[in-house]
Amino acid sequence: MGKTSTLVHLAFDFFERGLKVAVIDLDAQANASHTLQAFKSGLTASELFASTPPDYAQATAKSKGMILIESDTGLANMDKMTLQEAGRNFQAAIKGLDDHGYDVCLIDTAPSLGVTMAVALLASDYVLSPIELEAYSIQGIKRMVTTITNIRRANPKLKFLGMVPSKVDARNPRHGRHLKELNQAYPQLMVPTGIGLRSSIADALASCVPVWKIKKTAARKATQELRALAAHVFEKMEISNDNR
């Protein structure tokens, strides 16, 4: 649904703005870990659920301004933990990142609701949801909004930044119809900048670079869309040099 490609490009954009960025890959598919492999910290995502927070000192010392805490096979065991224990340990780990001066932490979650997604939402200040303009994705929107509403009872600071139309095919009448329906049904929840169905984005992810590094004319529109999305998220998250 464009979830990982969105996160990766937010990471690259924020990094280029001079922010100190931490990326946590909680998705067992490890796609973000592949694209951001140049920023490996030596830390793995399952370590964030241990009773003792990781030691970030070494990872921070060798960092280039962005660190990746990569997906690992240990994530498969996280659903055996209670939500209370997993949430407590994960939040302590996130605090450790804050203590080491990171400006923003971006978390890529699995596509389905489980312990790791729940603790990510419990620990977060903001959540962004890319969606495809297909029937199955749209059918899941009410459940997603309900889940976020329920999580906000336990985490009142969580703000829903909205839904990002992703992999939009402008030539597909069905996509146009679904986009119109969503804008009518959820006018306050739709992010104004969508992302088209563009092969240059897949090329960039495979090459482990942002799309604006792809030297093809076809990458220009994708660059405009992703830069606009990053600027929108940056503004909504109220990140600035003043509060760093």
Coordinates of N, CA and C in Angstrom, one line a residue:
M1 N 0.8 -1.2 0.0 CA 0.0 0.0 0.0 C 0.8 1.3 0.0
G2 N 2.2 1.1 -0.2 CA 3.0 2.3 -0.2 C 3.5 2.7 1.2
K3 N 3.3 1.9 2.2 CA 3.6 2.2 3.6 C 5.1 2.4 3.7
T4 N 5.9 1.4 3.3 CA 7.3 1.5 3.5 C 8.0 2.6 2.6
S5 N 7.5 2.7 1.4 CA 8.1 3.7 0.5 C 7.9 5.1 1.0
T6 N 6.7 5.3 1.7 CA 6.4 6.6 2.3 C 7.4 6.9 3.4
L7 N 7.5 5.9 4.3 CA 8.4 6.1 5.5 C 9.8 6.3 5.1
V8 N 10.3 5.6 4.1 CA 11.7 5.7 3.7 C 12.0 7.1 3.1
H9 N 11.0 7.6 2.3 CA 11.2 9.0 1.8 C 11.1 10.1 2.8
L10 N 10.2 9.9 3.8 CA 10.2 10.8 4.9 C 11.5 10.8 5.6
A11 N 12.1 9.7 5.8 CA 13.4 9.6 6.5 C 14.5 10.3 5.7
F12 N 14.6 10.1 4.4 CA 15.6 10.7 3.6 C 15.4 12.2 3.6
D13 N 14.1 12.7 3.5 CA 13.8 14.1 3.4 C 14.2 14.8 4.7
F14 N 13.8 14.2 5.9 CA 14.1 14.8 7.2 C 15.6 14.8 7.4
F15 N 16.3 13.7 7.0 CA 17.7 13.7 7.1 C 18.4 14.8 6.3
E16 N 17.9 15.0 5.1 CA 18.5 16.1 4.3 C 18.2 17.5 4.9
R17 N 17.1 17.6 5.7 CA 16.8 18.9 6.3 C 17.8 19.1 7.5
G18 N 18.6 18.1 7.9 CA 19.5 18.3 9.0 C 19.0 17.7 10.3
L19 N 17.9 17.0 10.3 CA 17.4 16.4 11.5 C 18.2 15.2 11.8
K20 N 18.2 14.9 13.1 CA 18.8 13.6 13.5 C 17.7 12.6 13.6
V21 N 17.8 11.6 12.7 CA 16.6 10.7 12.4 C 17.0 9.2 12.9
A22 N 16.0 8.6 13.6 CA 16.1 7.2 13.9 C 14.9 6.5 13.2
V23 N 15.2 5.4 12.5 CA 14.2 4.6 11.8 C 14.1 3.2 12.5
I24 N 12.9 2.8 12.9 CA 12.7 1.5 13.5 C 11.9 0.7 12.5
D25 N 12.4 -0.4 12.1 CA 11.7 -1.3 11.2 C 11.0 -2.5 12.0
L26 N 9.7 -2.3 12.2 CA 9.0 -3.4 13.0 C 8.3 -4.3 12.0
D27 N 8.5 -4.2 10.7 CA 7.9 -5.1 9.7 C 8.8 -6.3 9.4
A28 N 8.3 -7.5 9.6 CA 9.1 -8.7 9.4 C 9.6 -8.8 8.0
Q29 N 8.9 -8.1 7.0 CA 9.3 -8.2 5.6 C 10.6 -7.4 5.4
A30 N 11.0 -6.5 6.3 CA 12.3 -5.8 6.3 C 12.6 -5.0 5.1
N31 N 11.6 -4.5 4.4 CA 11.8 -3.7 3.2 C 12.5 -2.4 3.5
A32 N 12.1 -1.7 4.6 CA 12.8 -0.5 5.0 C 14.3 -0.8 5.4
S33 N 14.5 -1.9 6.0 CA 15.9 -2.3 6.4 C 16.7 -2.4 5.1
H34 N 16.2 -3.0 4.1 CA 16.9 -3.1 2.8 C 17.3 -1.7 2.2
T35 N 16.3 -0.9 2.1 CA 16.6 0.4 1.4 C 17.5 1.3 2.3
L36 N 17.4 1.2 3.6 CA 18.2 2.1 4.5 C 19.4 1.4 5.0
Q37 N 19.9 0.3 4.4 CA 21.0 -0.5 4.9 C 22.3 0.3 5.1
A38 N 22.5 1.4 4.4 CA 23.7 2.2 4.6 C 23.7 2.8 6.0
F39 N 22.5 2.8 6.7 CA 22.5 3.5 8.0 C 22.3 2.5 9.1
K40 N 22.7 1.2 8.9 CA 22.6 0.2 9.9 C 23.3 0.7 11.2
S41 N 22.7 0.5 12.3 CA 23.3 0.9 13.6 C 23.9 -0.3 14.4
G42 N 23.6 -1.5 13.9 CA 24.0 -2.7 14.7 C 23.0 -3.1 15.7
L43 N 21.9 -2.3 15.8 CA 20.8 -2.6 16.7 C 19.7 -3.3 15.9
T44 N 18.9 -4.2 16.6 CA 17.8 -4.8 15.9 C 16.5 -4.4 16.7
A45 N 15.4 -4.5 15.9 CA 14.1 -4.1 16.5 C 13.7 -4.9 17.7
S46 N 13.9 -6.2 17.7 CA 13.5 -7.0 18.9 C 14.2 -6.5 20.2
E47 N 15.4 -5.9 20.0 CA 16.1 -5.5 21.2 C 15.3 -4.4 22.0
L48 N 14.4 -3.7 21.2 CA 13.7 -2.6 21.8 C 12.6 -3.1 22.8
F49 N 12.3 -4.4 22.7 CA 11.3 -5.0 23.6 C 11.9 -5.7 24.8
A50 N 13.2 -5.7 24.9 CA 13.9 -6.3 26.1 C 13.7 -5.5 27.3
S51 N 13.8 -6.1 28.5 CA 13.6 -5.4 29.7 C 14.6 -4.3 30.0
T52 N 15.8 -4.4 29.4 CA 16.8 -3.3 29.5 C 16.9 -2.6 28.2
P53 N 16.8 -1.3 28.2 CA 16.9 -0.6 26.9 C 18.2 -0.7 26.2
P54 N 18.3 -0.7 24.9 CA 19.6 -0.8 24.2 C 20.6 0.3 24.6
D55 N 21.8 0.1 24.4 CA 22.8 1.1 24.6 C 23.0 1.8 23.2
Y56 N 22.6 3.0 23.1 CA 22.6 3.7 21.8 C 24.0 4.4 21.6
A57 N 24.8 4.5 22.6 CA 26.0 5.3 22.5 C 26.9 4.9 21.3
Q58 N 27.2 3.6 21.1 CA 28.0 3.2 20.0 C 27.4 3.5 18.7
A59 N 26.1 3.2 18.6 CA 25.3 3.4 17.3 C 25.3 4.9 17.0
T60 N 25.1 5.7 18.0 CA 25.1 7.2 17.8 C 26.5 7.7 17.4
A61 N 27.5 7.2 18.0 CA 28.9 7.6 17.7 C 29.3 7.4 16.3
K62 N 28.9 6.3 15.7 CA 29.3 6.0 14.3 C 28.2 6.4 13.3
S63 N 27.1 7.1 13.8 CA 26.0 7.4 12.9 C 26.4 8.6 11.9
K64 N 25.7 8.6 10.8 CA 25.8 9.7 9.8 C 24.7 10.7 9.9
G65 N 24.1 10.7 11.1 CA 22.9 11.6 11.3 C 21.6 10.9 11.2
M66 N 21.6 9.6 10.7 CA 20.4 8.8 10.7 C 20.9 7.4 11.0
I67 N 20.1 6.7 11.9 CA 20.4 5.3 12.2 C 19.1 4.5 11.9
L68 N 19.4 3.3 11.5 CA 18.4 2.2 11.2 C 18.5 1.2 12.3
I69 N 17.4 1.0 13.0 CA 17.2 -0.2 13.9 C 16.4 -1.2 13.1
E70 N 17.2 -2.2 12.6 CA 16.6 -3.0 11.5 C 15.7 -4.2 12.0
S71 N 14.8 -4.6 11.1 CA 14.0 -5.7 11.4 C 14.8 -7.0 11.6
D72 N 14.3 -7.9 12.4 CA 15.1 -9.2 12.6 C 14.1 -10.3 13.0
T73 N 14.5 -11.5 12.9 CA 13.6 -12.7 13.1 C 13.0 -12.7 14.5
G74 N 13.6 -12.0 15.5 CA 13.1 -12.0 16.8 C 11.8 -11.3 16.9
L75 N 11.4 -10.5 15.9 CA 10.1 -9.9 16.0 C 8.9 -10.9 16.0
A76 N 9.2 -12.1 15.4 CA 8.2 -13.1 15.4 C 7.7 -13.5 16.8
N77 N 8.6 -13.3 17.8 CA 8.2 -13.7 19.1 C 7.5 -12.6 19.9
M78 N 7.4 -11.4 19.4 CA 6.8 -10.3 20.1 C 5.4 -10.5 20.5
D79 N 4.6 -11.2 19.6 CA 3.2 -11.4 19.9 C 3.0 -12.4 21.0
K80 N 4.0 -13.0 21.5 CA 3.9 -13.8 22.7 C 4.0 -13.0 24.0
M81 N 4.4 -11.7 23.9 CA 4.5 -10.9 25.1 C 3.1 -10.2 25.3
T82 N 2.9 -9.9 26.6 CA 1.7 -9.1 26.9 C 1.8 -7.7 26.3
L83 N 0.7 -7.1 26.0 CA 0.8 -5.7 25.4 C 1.4 -4.8 26.5
Q84 N 1.0 -5.0 27.7 CA 1.5 -4.1 28.8 C 3.1 -4.2 28.9
E85 N 3.6 -5.4 28.9 CA 5.1 -5.6 29.0 C 5.8 -5.0 27.8
A86 N 5.3 -5.4 26.6 CA 5.9 -4.9 25.4 C 5.8 -3.4 25.3
G87 N 4.7 -2.8 25.7 CA 4.6 -1.4 25.6 C 5.5 -0.7 26.6
R88 N 5.6 -1.2 27.8 CA 6.5 -0.6 28.8 C 7.9 -0.6 28.3
N89 N 8.4 -1.7 27.8 CA 9.8 -1.9 27.3 C 10.1 -1.0 26.1
F90 N 9.1 -1.0 25.2 CA 9.3 -0.2 23.9 C 9.4 1.3 24.2
Q91 N 8.5 1.7 25.1 CA 8.5 3.2 25.4 C 9.8 3.6 26.1
A92 N 10.3 2.7 27.0 CA 11.6 3.0 27.6 C 12.7 3.1 26.6
A93 N 12.6 2.2 25.5 CA 13.6 2.2 24.5 C 13.5 3.5 23.7
I94 N 12.3 4.0 23.4 CA 12.1 5.2 22.6 C 12.6 6.4 23.4
K95 N 12.4 6.4 24.7 CA 12.9 7.5 25.6 C 14.5 7.5 25.5
G96 N 15.1 6.4 25.4 CA 16.6 6.3 25.2 C 17.0 7.0 24.0
L97 N 16.2 6.9 22.9 CA 16.6 7.6 21.6 C 16.5 9.1 21.9
D98 N 15.4 9.5 22.6 CA 15.2 11.0 22.9 C 16.4 11.5 23.7
D99 N 16.8 10.7 24.6 CA 17.9 11.1 25.5 C 19.2 11.3 24.7
H100 N 19.4 10.6 23.6 CA 20.6 10.7 22.8 C 20.4 11.7 21.7
G101 N 19.4 12.6 21.8 CA 19.3 13.7 20.9 C 18.7 13.6 19.6
Y102 N 18.0 12.5 19.3 CA 17.3 12.3 18.0 C 16.1 13.2 18.0
D103 N 15.9 13.8 16.8 CA 14.9 14.8 16.6 C 13.6 14.1 16.2
V104 N 13.6 13.0 15.5 CA 12.4 12.3 15.1 C 12.7 10.8 15.0
C105 N 11.7 10.1 15.3 CA 11.8 8.6 15.2 C 10.7 8.2 14.3
L106 N 11.0 7.5 13.2 CA 10.0 7.0 12.3 C 9.9 5.5 12.4
I107 N 8.7 5.0 12.5 CA 8.5 3.5 12.8 C 7.7 2.9 11.6
D108 N 8.3 1.9 11.0 CA 7.6 1.2 10.0 C 6.9 -0.1 10.6
T109 N 5.6 -0.2 10.6 CA 5.0 -1.3 11.3 C 4.6 -2.4 10.3
A110 N 4.2 -3.5 10.8 CA 3.6 -4.6 9.9 C 2.2 -4.1 9.4
P111 N 1.7 -4.6 8.3 CA 0.5 -4.1 7.8 C -0.8 -4.6 8.6
S112 N -0.6 -5.5 9.5 CA -1.8 -6.0 10.3 C -1.6 -5.6 11.7
L113 N -2.7 -5.5 12.4 CA -2.7 -5.2 13.8 C -2.2 -6.3 14.7
G114 N -1.2 -6.0 15.5 CA -0.6 -7.0 16.4 C 0.0 -6.3 17.5
V115 N 0.8 -7.0 18.3 CA 1.5 -6.4 19.5 C 2.4 -5.3 19.0
T116 N 3.2 -5.5 18.0 CA 4.2 -4.5 17.6 C 3.5 -3.2 17.1
M117 N 2.5 -3.4 16.3 CA 1.8 -2.2 15.8 C 1.1 -1.4 17.0
A118 N 0.5 -2.2 17.9 CA -0.1 -1.6 19.0 C 0.9 -0.8 19.9
V119 N 2.0 -1.3 20.2 CA 3.0 -0.6 21.0 C 3.6 0.6 20.2
A120 N 3.7 0.5 18.9 CA 4.2 1.6 18.1 C 3.2 2.8 18.3
L121 N 1.9 2.5 18.2 CA 0.9 3.5 18.3 C 0.8 4.1 19.7
L122 N 1.0 3.2 20.7 CA 1.0 3.7 22.1 C 2.2 4.6 22.4
A123 N 3.3 4.4 21.7 CA 4.5 5.2 21.9 C 4.6 6.5 21.1
S124 N 3.7 6.6 20.1 CA 3.9 7.6 19.1 C 3.1 8.9 19.4
D125 N 3.6 10.0 18.7 CA 2.9 11.2 18.8 C 2.0 11.4 17.6
Y126 N 2.4 10.7 16.5 CA 1.7 10.9 15.2 C 1.6 9.6 14.5
V127 N 0.5 9.4 13.7 CA 0.4 8.3 12.8 C -0.1 8.7 11.5
L128 N 0.5 8.1 10.4 CA 0.1 8.4 9.0 C -0.2 7.1 8.3
S129 N -1.3 7.1 7.5 CA -1.7 5.9 6.9 C -1.8 6.0 5.4
P130 N -0.8 5.5 4.7 CA -1.0 5.4 3.2 C -2.1 4.3 2.9
I131 N -2.9 4.6 1.9 CA -3.9 3.6 1.5 C -3.9 3.5 -0.1
E132 N -4.3 2.4 -0.5 CA -4.5 2.2 -2.0 C -5.9 2.4 -2.3
L133 N -6.2 2.8 -3.5 CA -7.6 3.1 -3.9 C -8.3 1.9 -4.5
E134 N -8.2 0.8 -3.7 CA -8.8 -0.5 -4.1 C -9.8 -0.9 -3.1
A135 N -10.7 -1.8 -3.5 CA -11.8 -2.1 -2.6 C -11.4 -2.7 -1.3
Y136 N -10.4 -3.6 -1.2 CA -10.0 -4.2 0.0 C -9.4 -3.2 1.0
S137 N -8.6 -2.3 0.5 CA -8.0 -1.2 1.3 C -9.1 -0.3 1.9
I138 N -10.0 0.1 1.0 CA -11.1 1.0 1.5 C -12.0 0.3 2.5
Q139 N -12.2 -1.0 2.3 CA -13.1 -1.7 3.3 C -12.4 -1.7 4.7
G140 N -11.1 -1.6 4.8 CA -10.4 -1.6 6.0 C -10.3 -0.3 6.7
I141 N -10.7 0.8 6.1 CA -10.5 2.1 6.6 C -11.3 2.3 7.9
K142 N -12.5 1.9 8.0 CA -13.3 2.1 9.2 C -12.7 1.4 10.4
R143 N -12.2 0.1 10.2 CA -11.5 -0.6 11.2 C -10.2 0.1 11.7
M144 N -9.5 0.7 10.7 CA -8.3 1.4 11.0 C -8.6 2.6 11.9
V145 N -9.6 3.4 11.5 CA -9.9 4.6 12.2 C -10.4 4.2 13.6
T146 N -11.1 3.1 13.7 CA -11.6 2.7 15.0 C -10.4 2.3 15.9
T147 N -9.5 1.6 15.3 CA -8.3 1.2 16.1 C -7.5 2.4 16.6
I148 N -7.3 3.4 15.8 CA -6.6 4.6 16.2 C -7.4 5.3 17.3
T149 N -8.7 5.3 17.2 CA -9.5 6.0 18.2 C -9.4 5.3 19.5
N150 N -9.4 3.9 19.5 CA -9.3 3.2 20.7 C -7.9 3.4 21.4
I151 N -6.9 3.4 20.5 CA -5.5 3.6 21.0 C -5.4 4.9 21.7
R152 N -6.1 5.9 21.2 CA -5.9 7.3 21.7 C -6.5 7.4 23.1
R153 N -7.3 6.4 23.5 CA -7.8 6.4 24.9 C -6.7 6.2 25.9
A154 N -5.7 5.3 25.4 CA -4.5 5.0 26.2 C -3.4 6.0 25.9
N155 N -3.4 6.6 24.8 CA -2.3 7.5 24.4 C -3.0 8.8 23.8
P156 N -3.4 9.7 24.7 CA -4.2 10.8 24.2 C -3.4 11.8 23.3
K157 N -2.0 11.7 23.4 CA -1.2 12.6 22.6 C -1.1 12.2 21.1
L158 N -1.6 11.0 20.8 CA -1.5 10.5 19.4 C -2.4 11.3 18.5
K159 N -1.8 11.8 17.5 CA -2.6 12.6 16.5 C -2.5 11.9 15.1
F160 N -3.7 11.8 14.5 CA -3.8 11.1 13.2 C -3.6 12.1 12.1
L161 N -2.5 12.0 11.4 CA -2.1 13.0 10.4 C -3.0 12.8 9.1
G162 N -3.6 11.6 9.0 CA -4.5 11.4 7.9 C -4.1 10.2 7.0
M163 N -4.9 10.1 5.9 CA -4.6 9.0 5.0 C -4.0 9.6 3.7
V164 N -3.0 8.9 3.2 CA -2.3 9.3 2.0 C -2.7 8.4 0.8
P165 N -3.4 8.9 -0.2 CA -3.7 8.1 -1.4 C -2.4 7.6 -2.0
S166 N -2.2 6.3 -2.2 CA -0.9 5.8 -2.6 C -1.1 4.9 -3.9
K167 N -0.1 4.9 -4.7 CA -0.2 4.1 -6.0 C -1.4 4.5 -6.8
V168 N -1.7 5.8 -6.9 CA -2.8 6.2 -7.6 C -2.6 6.2 -9.1
D169 N -3.4 5.5 -9.8 CA -3.4 5.5 -11.3 C -4.4 6.5 -11.8
A170 N -3.9 7.6 -12.3 CA -4.8 8.7 -12.8 C -5.6 8.3 -14.0
R171 N -5.2 7.2 -14.7 CA -5.9 6.8 -15.9 C -7.0 5.7 -15.5
N172 N -7.0 5.3 -14.3 CA -7.9 4.3 -13.8 C -9.2 5.0 -13.3
P173 N -10.3 4.8 -14.0 CA -11.6 5.5 -13.5 C -12.0 5.0 -12.1
R174 N -11.7 3.8 -11.8 CA -12.0 3.2 -10.5 C -11.3 4.0 -9.4
H175 N -10.0 4.3 -9.6 CA -9.2 5.0 -8.7 C -9.8 6.4 -8.5
G176 N -10.2 7.1 -9.6 CA -10.7 8.4 -9.5 C -12.0 8.4 -8.7
R177 N -12.8 7.4 -9.0 CA -14.1 7.3 -8.3 C -13.9 7.1 -6.8
H178 N -13.0 6.2 -6.4 CA -12.7 5.9 -5.0 C -12.1 7.1 -4.3
L179 N -11.3 7.8 -5.0 CA -10.7 9.0 -4.4 C -11.7 10.0 -4.1
K180 N -12.6 10.2 -5.0 CA -13.7 11.2 -4.8 C -14.6 10.8 -3.6
E181 N -14.9 9.5 -3.5 CA -15.7 9.0 -2.4 C -15.1 9.2 -1.1
L182 N -13.8 8.9 -1.0 CA -13.0 9.1 0.2 C -13.0 10.6 0.6
N183 N -12.7 11.4 -0.3 CA -12.7 12.9 0.0 C -14.0 13.3 0.5
Q184 N -15.1 12.7 0.0 CA -16.5 13.1 0.5 C -16.8 12.5 1.9
A185 N -16.3 11.3 2.1 CA -16.6 10.6 3.4 C -15.7 11.0 4.5
Y186 N -14.4 11.3 4.2 CA -13.5 11.7 5.2 C -12.7 13.0 4.9
P187 N -13.4 14.1 4.7 CA -12.8 15.3 4.2 C -11.7 15.8 5.2
Q188 N -11.8 15.5 6.5 CA -10.8 16.0 7.4 C -9.6 15.1 7.6
L189 N -9.8 13.8 7.0 CA -8.7 12.8 7.3 C -7.9 12.5 6.0
M190 N -8.2 13.2 4.9 CA -7.4 12.9 3.7 C -6.3 13.9 3.6
V191 N -5.1 13.4 3.4 CA -3.9 14.2 3.2 C -4.0 14.8 1.8
P192 N -3.8 16.1 1.6 CA -4.0 16.7 0.3 C -3.0 16.3 -0.8
T193 N -1.9 15.7 -0.4 CA -0.9 15.2 -1.4 C -0.9 13.7 -1.5
G194 N -1.3 13.2 -2.7 CA -1.3 11.8 -3.0 C 0.0 11.4 -3.7
I195 N 0.2 10.1 -3.8 CA 1.4 9.5 -4.5 C 0.9 8.6 -5.7
G196 N 1.4 8.9 -6.9 CA 1.0 8.2 -8.0 C 1.6 6.8 -8.1
L197 N 1.1 6.0 -9.0 CA 1.6 4.7 -9.3 C 2.8 4.9 -10.2
R198 N 4.0 4.9 -9.7 CA 5.2 5.3 -10.5 C 6.3 4.3 -10.3
S199 N 6.8 3.8 -11.4 CA 7.9 2.7 -11.4 C 9.2 3.3 -10.8
S200 N 9.4 4.6 -11.0 CA 10.6 5.2 -10.5 C 10.8 5.1 -9.0
I201 N 9.6 5.0 -8.2 CA 9.7 4.8 -6.8 C 10.2 3.4 -6.5
A202 N 9.8 2.4 -7.2 CA 10.3 1.1 -7.0 C 11.8 1.0 -7.4
D203 N 12.2 1.7 -8.4 CA 13.6 1.7 -8.8 C 14.4 2.3 -7.7
A204 N 13.9 3.4 -7.1 CA 14.7 4.1 -6.0 C 14.8 3.1 -4.8
L205 N 13.7 2.5 -4.4 CA 13.8 1.6 -3.2 C 14.7 0.5 -3.5
A206 N 14.7 -0.1 -4.7 CA 15.7 -1.2 -5.0 C 17.1 -0.7 -5.0
S207 N 17.3 0.5 -5.4 CA 18.7 1.1 -5.4 C 19.1 1.7 -4.1
C208 N 18.3 1.7 -3.1 CA 18.6 2.2 -1.8 C 18.8 3.7 -1.7
V209 N 18.1 4.4 -2.6 CA 18.2 5.9 -2.6 C 16.8 6.4 -2.7
P210 N 16.6 7.7 -2.4 CA 15.3 8.4 -2.6 C 15.1 8.6 -4.1
V211 N 13.8 8.8 -4.4 CA 13.5 8.9 -5.8 C 14.1 10.1 -6.5
W212 N 14.4 11.1 -5.7 CA 15.0 12.3 -6.3 C 16.5 12.1 -6.7
K213 N 17.0 10.9 -6.4 CA 18.4 10.6 -6.8 C 18.3 9.7 -8.1
I214 N 17.2 9.4 -8.6 CA 17.0 8.6 -9.8 C 17.1 9.6 -11.0
K215 N 18.0 9.4 -11.9 CA 18.3 10.3 -13.0 C 17.4 9.9 -14.2
K216 N 16.1 10.0 -14.0 CA 15.2 9.7 -15.1 C 14.1 10.8 -15.1
T217 N 13.7 11.2 -16.3 CA 12.6 12.2 -16.4 C 11.4 11.7 -15.7
A218 N 11.1 10.4 -15.7 CA 9.9 9.9 -15.1 C 9.9 10.0 -13.6
A219 N 11.1 10.3 -13.0 CA 11.2 10.4 -11.5 C 10.8 11.8 -11.0
R220 N 10.7 12.7 -12.0 CA 10.4 14.1 -11.5 C 9.1 14.3 -10.8
K221 N 8.0 13.7 -11.4 CA 6.7 13.8 -10.8 C 6.6 13.1 -9.5
A222 N 7.3 11.9 -9.4 CA 7.3 11.2 -8.1 C 8.1 12.1 -7.0
T223 N 9.1 12.7 -7.5 CA 9.9 13.6 -6.5 C 9.0 14.7 -6.0
Q224 N 8.3 15.4 -6.9 CA 7.4 16.5 -6.5 C 6.4 16.0 -5.5
E225 N 5.8 14.8 -5.8 CA 4.7 14.3 -4.9 C 5.3 14.0 -3.5
L226 N 6.4 13.3 -3.5 CA 7.0 12.8 -2.2 C 7.6 14.0 -1.4
R227 N 8.2 14.9 -2.1 CA 8.7 16.1 -1.4 C 7.5 16.9 -0.8
A228 N 6.4 17.0 -1.6 CA 5.2 17.7 -1.0 C 4.6 17.0 0.2
L229 N 4.6 15.7 0.1 CA 4.1 14.9 1.3 C 5.0 15.2 2.5
A230 N 6.3 15.1 2.3 CA 7.2 15.3 3.4 C 7.1 16.6 4.0
A231 N 6.9 17.7 3.2 CA 6.8 19.0 3.7 C 5.5 19.1 4.5
H232 N 4.4 18.5 4.0 CA 3.2 18.5 4.7 C 3.3 17.8 6.1
V233 N 3.9 16.7 6.1 CA 4.1 15.9 7.4 C 5.0 16.7 8.3
F234 N 6.1 17.3 7.8 CA 7.0 18.1 8.6 C 6.3 19.2 9.3
E235 N 5.4 19.9 8.5 CA 4.7 21.0 9.1 C 3.7 20.5 10.1
K236 N 3.0 19.4 9.8 CA 2.0 19.0 10.8 C 2.6 18.4 12.1
M237 N 3.8 17.9 11.9 CA 4.5 17.4 13.1 C 5.2 18.5 13.9
E238 N 5.1 19.7 13.4 CA 5.6 20.9 14.0 C 7.1 20.7 14.4
I239 N 7.9 20.1 13.4 CA 9.3 20.0 13.6 C 10.0 21.3 13.1
S240 N 10.8 21.9 13.9 CA 11.5 23.0 13.5 C 12.8 23.1 14.3
N241 N 13.7 24.0 13.8 CA 15.0 24.2 14.5 C 14.7 24.8 15.9
D242 N 13.6 25.4 16.1 CA 13.3 26.1 17.4 C 13.0 25.1 18.5
N243 N 12.5 23.9 18.1 CA 12.1 23.0 19.2 C 13.1 21.8 19.2
R244 N 14.2 21.9 18.5 CA 15.2 20.8 18.5 C 16.1 21.0 19.7

